[in-house]
Amino acid sequence: MKIKDILDKADSLPCIRVHAGLPIGSVAEKLMETPQVREIYVVDKNGRLVGGVSPGRLIRMICAAKRGSQFSTRRLLTSIACEHISDIMDPRIIFARKEDNLDEVIELMLDGNIKEIPIVDQSRRIIANLGILDLWRLAERNWRCECADVKSRN
């Protein structure tokens, strides 16, 4: 079974997509609006996935900036507004394509301890953000159907 076969059955999870040139402070504001995300996806000017940043990494970056001798919100915003999200993103983002095999994507997620995975089109634009539990549920349903087919043939 391919990812494209389950796209209409799976619930796409909320995700944050930000342009690579966006200041870290602006990304933090977006994170405050959508706190339940597990990854912040970074896209280029054409909307193609180029990297990712975990909320934890972003928060650590902001907290490190505020650990100066004297904390002030103004200084914090100034220090983080000068840096772009592309400065802290991981360009080795793991993603799946519609043509990928569902079982292989689940295996990839389990091996990498990934809870959510972006699904991209041929141009590497995000079309969905799927969670491991939803994918596993759909795969499990498919495995049961395959087992039932084998039993009925015997």
Coordinates of C-alpha atoms in Angstrom, one line a residue, residues 1-2 102-103 135-151:
M1 CA 0.0 0.0 0.0
K2 CA 1.3 3.4 -0.9
L102 CA 3.3 2.8 3.8
D103 CA 5.1 0.0 5.6
L135 CA -0.3 5.6 9.7
W136 CA 0.0 2.5 12.0
R137 CA -3.8 2.3 12.4
L138 CA -4.3 2.4 8.6
A139 CA -1.5 -0.1 8.0
E140 CA -2.9 -2.4 10.7
R141 CA -6.3 -2.3 9.0
N142 CA -4.7 -3.1 5.6
W143 CA -2.7 -6.0 7.2
R144 CA -5.9 -7.5 8.6
C145 CA -7.6 -7.3 5.2
E146 CA -4.6 -9.0 3.6
C147 CA -4.7 -11.8 6.2
A148 CA -8.4 -12.3 5.6
D149 CA -7.9 -12.5 1.8
V150 CA -5.2 -15.2 2.3
K151 CA -7.5 -17.2 4.7

